Amino acid sequence: MIQVNHVVKSFDGFKALDGLDMHVKGGSIYGLVGPNGAGKSTIIRHITGIYRPDSGSVVVDGVSVYENPQIKSRIAWIPDELYYFVSASTRDMMKFYRGIYPQFDDKRYQALREAFPAVDEKAPIRRLSKGMQKQSAFWLALCCNPDILVLDEPVDGLDPVMRRQVWSLLMNDVSQRGTTVLVSSHNLRELEDVCDHVGILSHGKVLLERSLSELQDNILKMQVVFQETEMPKMPEEMNVLHVTKVGRIHTLIIRGNMEEIKAQIATYNPILMEALPLSLEEIFIYELGGEDYAVRDIVL
Amino acid sequence: MRFGTSFFNGTLYQKTVMRFWPVWALYFIFWLMVLPMRFLSEAMRRSQWDSNANLTAYLQQQAQDIPSMLRGLLVLSAIMGILCAMAVFSYLYSHRSACMIHALPMRRETIFGSQYLAGLSFFMVPHIIIYVLMLATEVSMNCLNLWSLTLWFLVQSGTCFFFYSFGVFCAMFTGHLLALPIFYGILNWLVLTVFGLLQEVCRIYLYGFAGFGTLMDEAVLWLTPFMKLVMAVDTTYVEDLNQMRLFDAKVVVVYVVVGVLMTVAALLLYRGRHIESAGDVVSVKIVRPIFKYGFALCAGLSGGMMTKAILYLESDMVFMLWMVIWGIVGYFVAEMFLQKSFRVLKAWKGSIAVIAAIVLFSVSIYQDWYGFEQWVPNQEQVESVRMSGLRGAPWDSGSNGDIVRSDVQGIGQALALHDAIVNHNTTGVGHQNDGWMTIIYSMKDGRTIQRSYDGISMYEADLTTEGTIAYAAQAILDDRENVLQLYDMEEVEEGRLVECYINSIWNEETKNTETLYIDGGTQQLWDAVQQDFAEGTLGVRYLFNGSQERQDNTYYADLTFIYEVSSINASTGEDESYQMDWSITLTPQATHTLTALNELGVLNEPYKLLTNAEYNMLDF
């Protein structure tokens, strides 16, 4: 549904996006993860038609998003830093969006009041707490009945109950209406629960882009105890991303097929060998380790 | 919802109008108080003591005078223009608001059109309402002056429209809200200021420089909209039509057209605008170097001039050095604005270009690479010439006027003198006289070229040497056609002679000079003066005041005529006649005038005319 083709964007000589390619399937929840400054917000602003790429293209259903009201009317965006007109209340903004978005649903607005009972719809949004403002943003965005919902750090500031409430509403839209959700977040544990596809960004490029299950199948954690104290040299073709040792237990992060890796390690006759799945957070950390982005042991 | 190229979105328009209600509300209240409420208040106040007829006449006068407030309130148009532009395009200057607006399903044209129209409504709607209210007020008070009211409406709307469009145009170049009014103010006056600075620099470096010419002056004025408009919207009363008229209505029309063009240009700029430029002082990439180097050069010029004025700099080289220093300062300040950082020294390479530009500019002018100082036109290029400053002695009315010549002989005289001045043709011997002179050529191609020279050194010994300054200058003063213009006797002829007196006449009894009023005979004396003048015995000009010829052939006394010039005030129709005086130094050769003075008994004992030589010989 969303296709980002080799997008380049520079700011004062700094390449924020460096030939980024990305593909989001319709009806999926796509998690965009990456370190700070990787270009997540920048690509989101391209997908929402705000920024014009220096080169490359951003298309939705085969049509360019930039300066395309028809496509943009199908997209709702909740930015990481919300903006509302000075002294505008949720109701004021509802009236504004109602006049702008053709699919805006008044009934939904009334119905969603129950989902966000803490939001005073007559109070100026800027006077609300950060969490309340986020709730107001979700309320308004969902009423636009978007085909594509773009969320930048969406649940930041929401309490656990409201997070669950919001995700529940989103999942419901995805299942009922086939809404495509593109979500950028640093909360990987949360993304792991909701996303079916993930793209990892680094230095303005997508490092890898897979379904979550594919991602988890393609990288695994092996805990091994060998006959010898020291770990024998692994074969060249085995893509070992990371190795740690606690006592005699060696923990290896390896990219590849689980069965093949197991068979290869088995040739060393280990005393103990166990394959464990990786969390999204671990995948993120180990994938980016190869990009010179890893947790460093710094002695202060 | 239609998604084609639409220039308007009602929701966005409505939201913008409602968000910025204080701007248009305050503007509306201002005009409400200045026009309809003031009329009503005046009517109520005056009705307490004035008759109905007088009250109506007063209100009719007030209604007629409405356009006269246009000039004074032009500054309001300028302020309102930029306020409206700042309000409606304020979303461009914050990253969050810019992203929010541009994420909406609208094309740039739609956003621009809606916002632009909202800003336009901020002043147009109040104008229309005030116009209607005022119309009703004037009709109800029997003082309707449709012409004046409509003139006010059109001109106030026109000037506001121009300044607003100008503000919108400026808004497209910046990403910073505070930078917008600064750019707007600077661009309103930039051309005039830079032009003035360049002229000052040229005046310092170039001998004879008086300006870039009238065509350039006119262009500069057009490019300084506030100045041009403030002159154009001045009003005068035309008695024949019984109407108020603008000094130059065409100017307002031209600026309205310019406003339309600026709006189109602003839209084109907006279409190409990078939203990420929110917060930048200059948001258009190609304008950034123009801003940087333009700022540096302006800082160099203005800083150099300021330093020269404060430190009384006399050396041209030191002045250039200060321009370079200020230019470098300006360059780094501009860089700070662009980079939003004080750490800009790494961009030092650009400052070399600034230094080179200022040095090149200064040296090229100082060395007169363009041949300005040596330029003297060919006779066939000149339509006419005006000479000011070359007057010589004595110090009577002949020492005030200008000489204008369009004949071959007159132009030739001016060119000969100009040529001698630019070549500094003097021997440097004998009695010296320092003079000044301005020569204005009206060229056949329509240009006006002016040169002003001061400190022209003329030497008495040069009077007989052809090609010298003194020789050429005296030749001009010897030409009776020139002398006639210097004395400008026609003006006296056009007026009415009132009286005459002789001043600085010697009294043998008191041993002092006196002023002697002459009873009757004013016309007789005037006729005699004219006769002597025609014969060349009066009004002889001497280049050197101290020359023996001047001392021996002119009396110490002057004959002064008082005459009245009639003048009618165009606005009020009242007679505002005033009196002027005209004087001429008497000479021993002016037989007709001396005879008339004798006949009138002026020169009877104890009064006596002394030549300057005789007067200077007196022992006080």
Short mmCIF file of C-alpha atoms in Angstrom, two decimals, chain B residues 230-417:
data_model
loop_
_atom_site.label_atom_id
_atom_site.label_comp_id
_atom_site.label_asym_id
_atom_site.label_seq_id
_atom_site.Cartn_x
_atom_site.Cartn_y
_atom_site.Cartn_z
CA VAL B 230 3.16 58.97 0.97
CA MET B 231 3.77 61.59 -1.74
CA ALA B 232 1.14 60.17 -4.07
CA VAL B 233 -1.73 60.03 -1.58
CA ASP B 234 -1.36 63.63 -0.57
CA THR B 235 -4.59 65.47 -1.41
CA THR B 236 -5.38 68.87 -2.83
CA TYR B 237 -8.65 70.68 -3.23
CA VAL B 238 -9.61 71.38 -6.83
CA GLU B 239 -11.84 74.41 -6.77
CA ASP B 240 -13.23 74.01 -10.28
CA LEU B 241 -14.43 70.49 -9.54
CA ASN B 242 -15.21 71.18 -5.88
CA GLN B 243 -13.45 67.93 -5.09
CA MET B 244 -10.46 66.57 -3.24
CA ARG B 245 -7.92 65.02 -5.59
CA LEU B 246 -4.91 62.81 -5.00
CA PHE B 247 -1.53 64.19 -5.88
CA ASP B 248 -0.92 61.15 -8.10
CA ALA B 249 -3.62 58.48 -8.21
CA LYS B 250 -1.72 56.53 -10.87
CA VAL B 251 0.92 55.61 -8.33
CA VAL B 252 -1.65 53.85 -6.16
CA VAL B 253 -2.95 51.94 -9.18
CA VAL B 254 0.58 50.90 -10.13
CA TYR B 255 1.28 49.63 -6.62
CA VAL B 256 -2.00 47.70 -6.58
CA VAL B 257 -0.86 45.98 -9.78
CA VAL B 258 2.53 45.35 -8.17
CA GLY B 259 0.65 43.89 -5.19
CA VAL B 260 -1.11 41.44 -7.50
CA LEU B 261 2.22 40.45 -9.05
CA MET B 262 3.76 40.01 -5.62
CA THR B 263 0.87 37.77 -4.62
CA VAL B 264 1.46 35.57 -7.65
CA ALA B 265 5.20 35.50 -6.90
CA ALA B 266 4.45 34.62 -3.27
CA LEU B 267 2.24 31.74 -4.38
CA LEU B 268 4.99 30.41 -6.65
CA LEU B 269 7.49 30.66 -3.81
CA TYR B 270 5.05 28.95 -1.47
CA ARG B 271 4.58 26.06 -3.86
CA GLY B 272 8.29 25.39 -3.79
CA ARG B 273 8.76 26.06 -0.09
CA HIS B 274 10.49 23.44 2.04
CA ILE B 275 8.44 22.99 5.19
CA GLU B 276 11.53 22.00 7.11
CA SER B 277 12.74 25.60 6.71
CA ALA B 278 10.47 26.65 9.61
CA GLY B 279 12.67 28.51 12.06
CA ASP B 280 15.26 29.56 9.47
CA VAL B 281 15.89 33.27 9.06
CA VAL B 282 16.04 32.80 5.30
CA SER B 283 13.97 29.91 4.04
CA VAL B 284 14.65 30.08 0.31
CA LYS B 285 17.93 28.37 -0.47
CA ILE B 286 19.03 30.57 -3.37
CA VAL B 287 18.33 33.72 -1.36
CA ARG B 288 20.66 32.69 1.47
CA PRO B 289 23.92 33.77 -0.24
CA ILE B 290 22.20 36.94 -1.49
CA PHE B 291 21.17 37.69 2.09
CA LYS B 292 24.61 36.88 3.46
CA TYR B 293 26.66 38.94 1.03
CA GLY B 294 24.06 41.69 0.74
CA PHE B 295 23.99 42.03 4.51
CA ALA B 296 27.80 42.14 4.62
CA LEU B 297 28.07 44.82 1.93
CA CYS B 298 25.34 46.95 3.52
CA ALA B 299 27.06 46.59 6.89
CA GLY B 300 30.34 47.63 5.25
CA LEU B 301 28.83 50.71 3.65
CA SER B 302 26.75 51.85 6.61
CA GLY B 303 29.37 50.95 9.21
CA GLY B 304 32.07 52.74 7.22
CA MET B 305 29.94 55.87 6.89
CA MET B 306 29.02 55.79 10.57
CA THR B 307 32.66 55.43 11.60
CA LYS B 308 33.68 58.25 9.28
CA ALA B 309 31.08 60.51 10.87
CA ILE B 310 32.00 59.59 14.45
CA LEU B 311 35.78 59.60 14.08
CA TYR B 312 35.93 62.46 11.54
CA LEU B 313 37.96 60.26 9.19
CA GLU B 314 39.64 62.20 6.42
CA SER B 315 41.84 59.58 4.79
CA ASP B 316 40.12 57.70 1.99
CA MET B 317 42.21 54.61 2.67
CA VAL B 318 41.28 54.54 6.37
CA PHE B 319 37.65 54.92 5.35
CA MET B 320 38.01 51.93 3.05
CA LEU B 321 39.63 49.94 5.84
CA TRP B 322 36.66 50.63 8.10
CA MET B 323 34.28 49.56 5.37
CA VAL B 324 36.19 46.29 5.09
CA ILE B 325 36.09 45.77 8.87
CA TRP B 326 32.35 46.39 9.03
CA GLY B 327 31.83 44.23 5.97
CA ILE B 328 33.55 41.31 7.70
CA VAL B 329 31.50 41.89 10.85
CA GLY B 330 28.35 41.97 8.74
CA TYR B 331 29.34 38.77 6.98
CA PHE B 332 29.76 36.82 10.21
CA VAL B 333 26.58 38.29 11.72
CA ALA B 334 24.66 37.19 8.61
CA GLU B 335 26.26 33.76 8.91
CA MET B 336 25.12 33.60 12.55
CA PHE B 337 21.56 34.34 11.48
CA LEU B 338 21.68 31.67 8.81
CA GLN B 339 23.32 28.99 10.91
CA LYS B 340 21.49 29.97 14.11
CA SER B 341 24.81 29.65 15.92
CA PHE B 342 27.57 31.92 17.17
CA ARG B 343 30.22 29.47 15.99
CA VAL B 344 30.60 30.67 12.45
CA LEU B 345 34.34 31.27 12.09
CA LYS B 346 34.77 28.13 10.04
CA ALA B 347 32.87 29.91 7.27
CA TRP B 348 35.74 32.43 7.01
CA LYS B 349 36.31 31.79 3.30
CA GLY B 350 33.26 33.83 2.36
CA SER B 351 34.65 36.84 4.20
CA ILE B 352 37.51 36.93 1.68
CA ALA B 353 34.95 37.53 -1.04
CA VAL B 354 33.45 40.36 1.02
CA ILE B 355 36.86 41.96 1.52
CA ALA B 356 37.63 41.61 -2.19
CA ALA B 357 34.28 43.10 -3.18
CA ILE B 358 34.62 46.13 -0.89
CA VAL B 359 38.24 46.77 -1.86
CA LEU B 360 37.44 46.38 -5.55
CA PHE B 361 34.44 48.66 -5.26
CA SER B 362 36.36 51.32 -3.33
CA VAL B 363 39.49 51.22 -5.49
CA SER B 364 37.50 51.29 -8.72
CA ILE B 365 35.72 54.43 -7.60
CA TYR B 366 38.76 56.01 -5.99
CA GLN B 367 40.85 55.41 -9.11
CA ASP B 368 37.93 56.54 -11.29
CA TRP B 369 38.02 53.40 -13.45
CA TYR B 370 34.71 54.44 -14.96
CA GLY B 371 36.04 57.83 -16.11
CA PHE B 372 33.49 59.72 -14.06
CA GLU B 373 35.70 62.60 -12.95
CA GLN B 374 37.08 63.36 -16.40
CA TRP B 375 33.73 63.13 -18.16
CA VAL B 376 32.62 66.25 -20.01
CA PRO B 377 29.81 65.84 -22.52
CA ASN B 378 30.09 66.71 -26.19
CA GLN B 379 28.27 69.84 -27.22
CA GLU B 380 25.95 67.92 -29.55
CA GLN B 381 24.80 65.64 -26.70
CA VAL B 382 23.56 68.53 -24.58
CA GLU B 383 20.05 69.94 -24.82
CA SER B 384 20.52 72.58 -22.15
CA VAL B 385 22.67 73.37 -19.17
CA ARG B 386 22.00 74.93 -15.79
CA MET B 387 24.81 76.52 -13.81
CA SER B 388 24.55 77.39 -10.14
CA GLY B 389 27.12 78.91 -7.83
CA LEU B 390 29.07 80.93 -10.38
CA ARG B 391 27.98 84.41 -9.45
CA GLY B 392 30.94 86.60 -8.55
CA ALA B 393 30.64 90.06 -7.00
CA PRO B 394 28.91 92.39 -6.14
CA TRP B 395 26.59 90.88 -3.53
CA ASP B 396 23.27 92.05 -4.86
CA SER B 397 20.38 90.09 -6.39
CA GLY B 398 22.71 89.01 -9.17
CA SER B 399 24.57 86.81 -6.73
CA ASN B 400 21.61 84.47 -6.14
CA GLY B 401 20.32 83.23 -9.44
CA ASP B 402 21.09 80.34 -11.75
CA ILE B 403 22.02 80.43 -15.42
CA VAL B 404 20.18 78.19 -17.87
CA ARG B 405 21.35 78.05 -21.46
CA SER B 406 20.24 75.93 -24.36
CA ASP B 407 21.98 77.81 -27.17
CA VAL B 408 25.30 76.79 -28.66
CA GLN B 409 27.19 79.72 -27.19
CA GLY B 410 25.85 79.24 -23.66
CA ILE B 411 26.40 75.48 -23.67
CA GLY B 412 29.89 76.05 -25.05
CA GLN B 413 30.69 78.41 -22.18
CA ALA B 414 29.55 75.81 -19.65
CA LEU B 415 31.54 73.04 -21.33
CA ALA B 416 34.68 75.20 -21.45
CA LEU B 417 34.40 75.89 -17.74
#
